[in-house]
Short mmCIF file of C-alpha atoms in Angstrom, two decimals:
data_model
loop_
_atom_site.label_atom_id
_atom_site.label_comp_id
_atom_site.label_asym_id
_atom_site.label_seq_id
_atom_site.Cartn_x
_atom_site.Cartn_y
_atom_site.Cartn_z
CA MET A 271 0.01 0.01 0.01
CA SER A 272 1.51 3.25 -1.14
CA SER A 273 1.88 5.97 1.46
CA PRO A 274 -0.14 9.20 0.87
CA SER A 275 1.75 12.12 -0.55
CA TYR A 276 1.68 15.42 1.37
CA TYR A 277 2.15 18.86 -0.11
CA PRO A 278 3.62 21.83 1.73
CA GLN A 279 1.16 24.01 3.61
CA PRO A 280 0.54 27.48 2.26
CA PRO A 281 3.02 29.97 3.80
CA ARG A 282 1.45 32.14 6.45
CA ARG A 283 4.08 34.87 5.85
CA THR A 284 3.67 36.19 9.43
CA GLY A 285 7.38 36.30 10.05
CA LEU A 286 8.67 39.76 10.86
CA PRO A 287 12.25 40.97 11.28
CA ARG A 288 13.61 40.75 14.75
CA GLU A 289 14.06 44.52 15.21
CA VAL A 290 10.43 45.12 14.24
CA LEU A 291 9.24 42.57 16.86
CA ARG A 292 11.37 44.16 19.51
CA TRP A 293 10.04 47.63 18.63
CA LEU A 294 6.47 46.29 18.69
CA GLN A 295 6.84 44.72 22.14
CA SER A 296 8.46 47.90 23.50
CA LEU A 297 5.21 49.87 22.78
CA ASP A 298 3.31 47.98 25.48
CA LEU A 299 0.10 47.70 23.43
CA THR A 300 -3.33 47.01 24.90
CA PHE A 301 -3.88 43.88 22.81
CA PRO A 302 -0.90 41.53 22.23
CA VAL A 303 -0.23 40.71 18.59
CA LYS A 304 -0.66 36.95 18.03
CA ASN A 305 -1.64 36.82 14.37
CA VAL A 306 -0.44 39.83 12.40
CA ARG A 307 -2.84 39.31 9.51
CA ARG A 308 -5.94 39.01 11.71
CA ASP A 309 -5.05 41.51 14.43
CA PHE A 310 -4.13 44.35 12.07
CA SER A 311 -7.15 44.01 9.84
CA ASN A 312 -9.47 46.37 11.78
CA GLY A 313 -6.85 49.07 12.20
CA LEU A 314 -7.17 49.37 16.01
CA ILE A 315 -3.58 48.27 16.72
CA VAL A 316 -2.37 50.60 13.99
CA ALA A 317 -4.11 53.53 15.58
CA GLU A 318 -2.59 52.60 18.99
CA ILE A 319 0.88 52.50 17.47
CA PHE A 320 0.55 55.99 16.02
CA PHE A 321 -1.03 57.19 19.29
CA TRP A 322 2.40 56.66 20.95
CA TYR A 323 3.97 59.16 18.61
CA PHE A 324 1.04 61.53 17.80
CA GLN A 325 -1.14 61.67 20.96
CA GLU A 326 -2.69 65.04 19.99
CA ASP A 327 -3.95 63.64 16.59
CA ILE A 328 -5.20 60.23 17.60
CA GLN A 329 -8.22 59.83 19.90
CA MET A 330 -8.45 56.14 20.86
CA HIS A 331 -12.03 56.40 22.10
CA SER A 332 -13.17 56.90 18.45
CA TYR A 333 -11.77 53.50 17.43
CA GLU A 334 -13.72 50.30 18.03
CA ASN A 335 -12.43 46.73 18.35
CA GLY A 336 -14.45 44.50 15.92
CA ASN A 337 -14.20 42.48 12.75
CA SER A 338 -17.26 43.66 10.89
CA ILE A 339 -16.90 45.42 7.60
CA GLU A 340 -18.45 48.62 8.94
CA ASN A 341 -16.05 48.72 11.89
CA LYS A 342 -12.91 48.15 9.67
CA LEU A 343 -14.00 50.85 7.20
CA SER A 344 -14.71 53.32 10.01
CA ASN A 345 -11.33 52.81 11.68
CA TRP A 346 -9.28 52.92 8.50
CA SER A 347 -11.15 56.00 7.20
CA GLN A 348 -9.99 57.89 10.35
CA LEU A 349 -6.37 56.63 9.86
CA GLU A 350 -6.39 57.72 6.20
CA ARG A 351 -7.40 61.24 7.20
CA PHE A 352 -4.58 61.18 9.73
CA PHE A 353 -2.09 59.98 7.13
CA MET A 354 -3.05 62.80 4.74
CA LYS A 355 -2.75 65.34 7.58
CA ARG A 356 0.74 64.22 8.57
CA ASN A 357 1.82 63.52 4.91
CA LEU A 358 2.61 59.89 5.67
CA ASN A 359 3.32 57.72 2.69
CA ILE A 360 1.07 54.68 3.35
CA SER A 361 -0.12 53.19 0.03
CA ARG A 362 -3.71 52.27 -0.57
CA GLU A 363 -2.75 48.76 -1.76
CA LEU A 364 -1.26 47.93 1.68
CA ILE A 365 -4.37 49.25 3.42
CA ASP A 366 -6.78 47.23 1.20
CA GLY A 367 -4.63 44.10 1.54
CA THR A 368 -4.52 44.47 5.34
CA ILE A 369 -8.35 44.97 5.53
CA HIS A 370 -9.00 41.87 3.43
CA CYS A 371 -6.33 39.76 5.24
CA LYS A 372 -4.23 39.24 2.13
CA PRO A 373 -1.09 37.18 2.72
CA GLY A 374 1.95 39.39 3.42
CA ALA A 375 0.00 42.70 3.43
CA ALA A 376 -0.08 43.28 7.19
CA GLU A 377 3.57 42.37 7.58
CA MET A 378 4.58 44.82 4.86
CA LEU A 379 2.36 47.51 6.36
CA LEU A 380 3.95 47.08 9.79
CA GLN A 381 7.45 47.28 8.31
CA THR A 382 6.53 50.44 6.41
CA ILE A 383 5.19 52.01 9.67
CA TYR A 384 8.45 51.03 11.53
CA VAL A 385 10.55 52.68 8.87
CA THR A 386 8.31 55.81 8.89
CA LEU A 387 8.32 56.31 12.62
CA THR A 388 11.84 55.26 13.54
CA ASN A 389 13.75 56.46 10.43
CA ARG A 390 15.50 53.10 10.25
CA ARG A 391 16.06 50.79 7.27
CA ILE A 392 15.12 47.11 6.96
CA LYS A 393 16.79 44.96 4.35
CA THR A 394 13.81 42.72 3.79
CA ILE A 395 11.23 45.46 3.23
CA HIS A 396 11.72 45.73 -0.51
CA GLN A 397 12.99 42.32 -1.42
CA GLU A 398 9.58 41.19 -2.68
CA GLU A 399 7.26 43.01 -4.97
CA ILE A 400 3.76 43.84 -3.80
CA ASP A 401 1.93 40.62 -4.68
CA PHE A 402 -0.92 39.61 -2.34
CA THR A 403 -1.91 36.52 -4.40
CA ASP A 404 -1.01 32.89 -3.78
CA ARG A 405 1.39 32.80 -6.69
CA PRO A 406 4.49 32.05 -4.64
CA TYR A 407 2.75 29.10 -3.03
CA GLN A 408 1.50 27.72 -6.33
CA GLU A 409 5.04 27.77 -7.76
CA ILE A 410 6.19 25.45 -4.89
CA LEU A 411 3.54 22.88 -5.57
CA PRO A 412 3.88 20.24 -8.32
CA MET A 413 1.83 20.75 -11.43
CA VAL A 414 -0.88 18.13 -10.47
CA ALA A 415 -1.58 19.94 -7.24
CA ARG A 416 -1.80 23.48 -8.52
CA SER A 417 -5.10 25.41 -8.53
CA THR A 418 -7.52 25.51 -11.37
CA ALA A 419 -8.95 28.82 -12.68
CA THR A 420 -12.01 28.46 -10.40
CA LYS A 421 -9.87 27.73 -7.36
CA ALA A 422 -7.55 30.63 -8.12
CA VAL A 423 -10.47 33.03 -8.19
CA LYS A 424 -11.69 31.64 -4.84
CA ASN A 425 -8.21 31.98 -3.22
CA ASN A 426 -7.50 35.50 -4.38
CA ILE A 427 -10.80 37.26 -3.85
CA THR A 428 -12.22 37.38 -0.40
CA LEU A 429 -15.82 37.86 0.59
CA SER A 430 -15.07 41.20 2.27
CA GLU A 431 -13.86 42.63 -1.10
CA MET A 432 -17.14 41.84 -2.77
CA LEU A 433 -19.13 43.20 0.16
CA ILE A 434 -17.21 46.50 0.14
CA GLU A 435 -17.37 46.82 -3.63
CA PRO A 436 -20.82 45.44 -4.71
CA ASP A 437 -20.39 46.67 -8.27
CA VAL A 438 -20.71 43.60 -10.53
CA VAL A 439 -18.56 45.11 -13.33
CA VAL A 440 -15.67 45.84 -10.98
CA ASN A 441 -15.76 42.36 -9.49
CA LYS A 442 -15.89 40.82 -12.96
CA GLN A 443 -12.75 42.79 -13.90
CA LYS A 444 -10.98 41.52 -10.79
CA MET A 445 -11.91 37.92 -11.65
CA GLN A 446 -10.88 38.29 -15.24
CA THR A 447 -7.46 39.61 -14.08
CA ILE A 448 -6.99 36.58 -11.90
CA VAL A 449 -7.96 34.24 -14.76
CA ASN A 450 -5.54 35.95 -17.11
CA ILE A 451 -2.73 35.53 -14.64
CA HIS A 452 -3.70 31.84 -14.27
CA LEU A 453 -3.61 31.37 -18.02
CA GLN A 454 -0.21 33.00 -18.25
CA GLN A 455 1.13 30.58 -15.60
CA ARG A 456 -0.27 27.71 -17.62
CA LYS A 457 1.42 28.89 -20.76
CA GLN A 458 4.70 29.16 -18.85
CA GLU A 459 4.30 25.61 -17.60
CA ARG A 460 3.73 24.33 -21.18
CA THR A 461 6.84 26.17 -22.29
CA GLU A 462 8.99 24.77 -19.38
CA ASP A 463 7.82 21.17 -19.75
CA PRO A 464 6.54 20.54 -23.32
CA LYS A 465 6.83 16.78 -23.04
CA ARG A 466 4.33 16.63 -20.21
CA PHE A 467 1.67 18.47 -22.25
CA ASN A 468 2.66 16.78 -25.56
CA VAL A 469 3.53 20.07 -27.20
CA LYS A 470 4.89 19.51 -30.66
CA PRO A 471 7.46 21.92 -32.15
CA THR A 472 6.25 24.18 -34.93
CA LEU A 473 7.64 24.31 -38.41
CA GLY A 474 9.58 27.43 -37.66
CA GLU A 475 11.27 25.77 -34.69
CA LEU A 476 12.20 22.78 -36.77
CA ALA A 477 13.70 24.83 -39.56
CA VAL A 478 17.45 25.09 -39.78
CA ARG A 479 18.76 28.50 -38.88
CA GLN A 480 21.47 29.80 -41.15
CA PRO A 481 23.98 32.30 -39.79
CA PRO A 482 24.02 35.76 -41.48
CA PRO A 483 26.76 36.49 -43.94
CA PRO A 484 29.86 38.12 -42.49
CA SER A 485 30.20 41.88 -42.82
CA VAL A 486 33.35 43.98 -43.10
CA GLN A 487 33.50 47.65 -42.21
CA ALA A 488 35.61 49.80 -44.60
CA GLU A 489 37.75 52.75 -43.72
CA ASP A 490 35.00 55.28 -44.70
CA GLY A 491 32.53 53.64 -42.34
CA ASN A 492 30.45 51.70 -44.97
CA ILE A 493 29.63 48.11 -44.25
CA PHE A 494 29.98 45.56 -47.05
CA HIS A 495 28.17 42.21 -46.96
CA TYR A 496 29.76 39.26 -48.75
CA LYS A 497 27.33 37.22 -50.88
CA LYS A 498 28.03 33.92 -52.41
CA ALA A 499 28.20 34.19 -56.20
CA SER A 500 25.91 31.85 -58.08
CA ALA A 501 26.57 30.59 -61.75
CA ALA A 502 24.08 31.89 -64.30
CA PRO A 503 22.03 29.26 -66.23
CA LEU A 504 23.20 28.47 -69.78
CA SER A 505 19.69 28.89 -71.30
CA LYS A 506 19.60 32.58 -70.35
CA SER A 507 23.22 33.44 -71.16
CA ALA A 508 23.21 31.86 -74.68
CA PRO A 509 21.00 34.44 -76.45
CA THR A 510 22.97 37.26 -75.00
CA ASP A 511 26.18 35.79 -76.30
CA ILE A 512 24.76 35.51 -79.75
CA ARG A 513 23.47 39.02 -79.78
CA SER A 514 26.89 40.31 -78.66
CA LYS A 515 28.58 38.91 -81.71
CA THR A 516 28.32 41.36 -84.63
CA SER A 517 30.28 39.31 -87.05
CA VAL A 518 27.47 36.82 -87.90
CA ALA A 519 26.18 37.09 -91.45
CA PHE A 520 22.58 36.26 -92.41
CA LYS A 521 21.57 35.17 -95.98
CA GLU A 522 18.22 36.24 -97.39
CA ILE A 523 16.08 33.50 -99.01
CA GLN A 524 13.45 34.25 -101.60
CA VAL A 525 10.42 31.92 -101.90
CA LYS A 526 8.22 31.89 -105.00
CA GLN A 527 4.53 31.63 -104.14
CA ALA A 528 1.94 29.81 -106.38
CA GLU A 529 -0.84 31.79 -108.08
CA ARG A 530 -4.39 31.71 -106.65
CA ASN A 531 -6.01 30.35 -109.85
CA ASN A 532 -3.83 27.29 -109.89
CA LEU A 533 -4.57 26.62 -106.22
CA SER A 534 -8.38 26.82 -106.77
CA ALA A 535 -8.28 24.44 -109.79
CA ALA A 536 -6.26 21.96 -107.82
CA ASN A 537 -8.73 21.98 -105.06
CA GLN A 538 -11.65 21.42 -107.41
CA ARG A 539 -9.97 18.41 -108.99
CA GLY A 540 -9.35 16.93 -105.61
CA SER A 541 -12.98 17.28 -104.54
CA SER A 542 -14.35 15.80 -107.71
CA SER A 543 -12.10 12.72 -107.42
CA SER A 544 -13.16 12.17 -103.82
CA SER A 545 -16.90 12.29 -104.82
CA LEU A 546 -16.39 9.63 -107.59
CA ASN A 547 -14.74 7.32 -105.22
#
């Protein structure tokens, strides 16, 4: 009996640099951070972090602790007004990814806040591009275990996104974007492993590629290409050789034609002999 095969679990991506964890623990927050993705989604801990640096701009009594969509939007709308007032560069993509619990969004947001408030640099903050999809996890899996188009849409669009944006057209565009990314990944898989998908080479790929003719650059800067000389066919060169010779003499021949009366009489005798027979 064959043992079952196990695939790696999806990365939680909750790991933070050590200096960020030390700084976070030094703030003595009201609620301890156990799950970064879940605890930062409502914006309450983010507001408490900024309260330690801007106590005159943050009123903690106006922020509520809850996981409802209305509660999240209310807290983050206040934070966005505060960001605009203080000219803090917090991108909208990080905020949306944190609200919808996208993998890696809360971690990147916390590192951005750490750099903004402490004026320190982190080496890992810009190593990865902003991609809140499950693409890195799908690349780890074997091809037989990767998501289909339907599963990709389910993994990368949360219910909270559709509740916040009820427009059907916008949601269709999001789904179509995810499906297009999935199709591009499938094309890349077929290119990397053509034998698995029984991809046959095209006629252009089977054609022999001839190298270009060598080129030589002259002193005046002009480039000359050498071409292989081909012999001219004899059938085309023979008439030109004859025309080029002017010493050929031509003799005029005179032909005596028969008279028309003799020809008509001969024709009548032939027709009469055929009718007697």
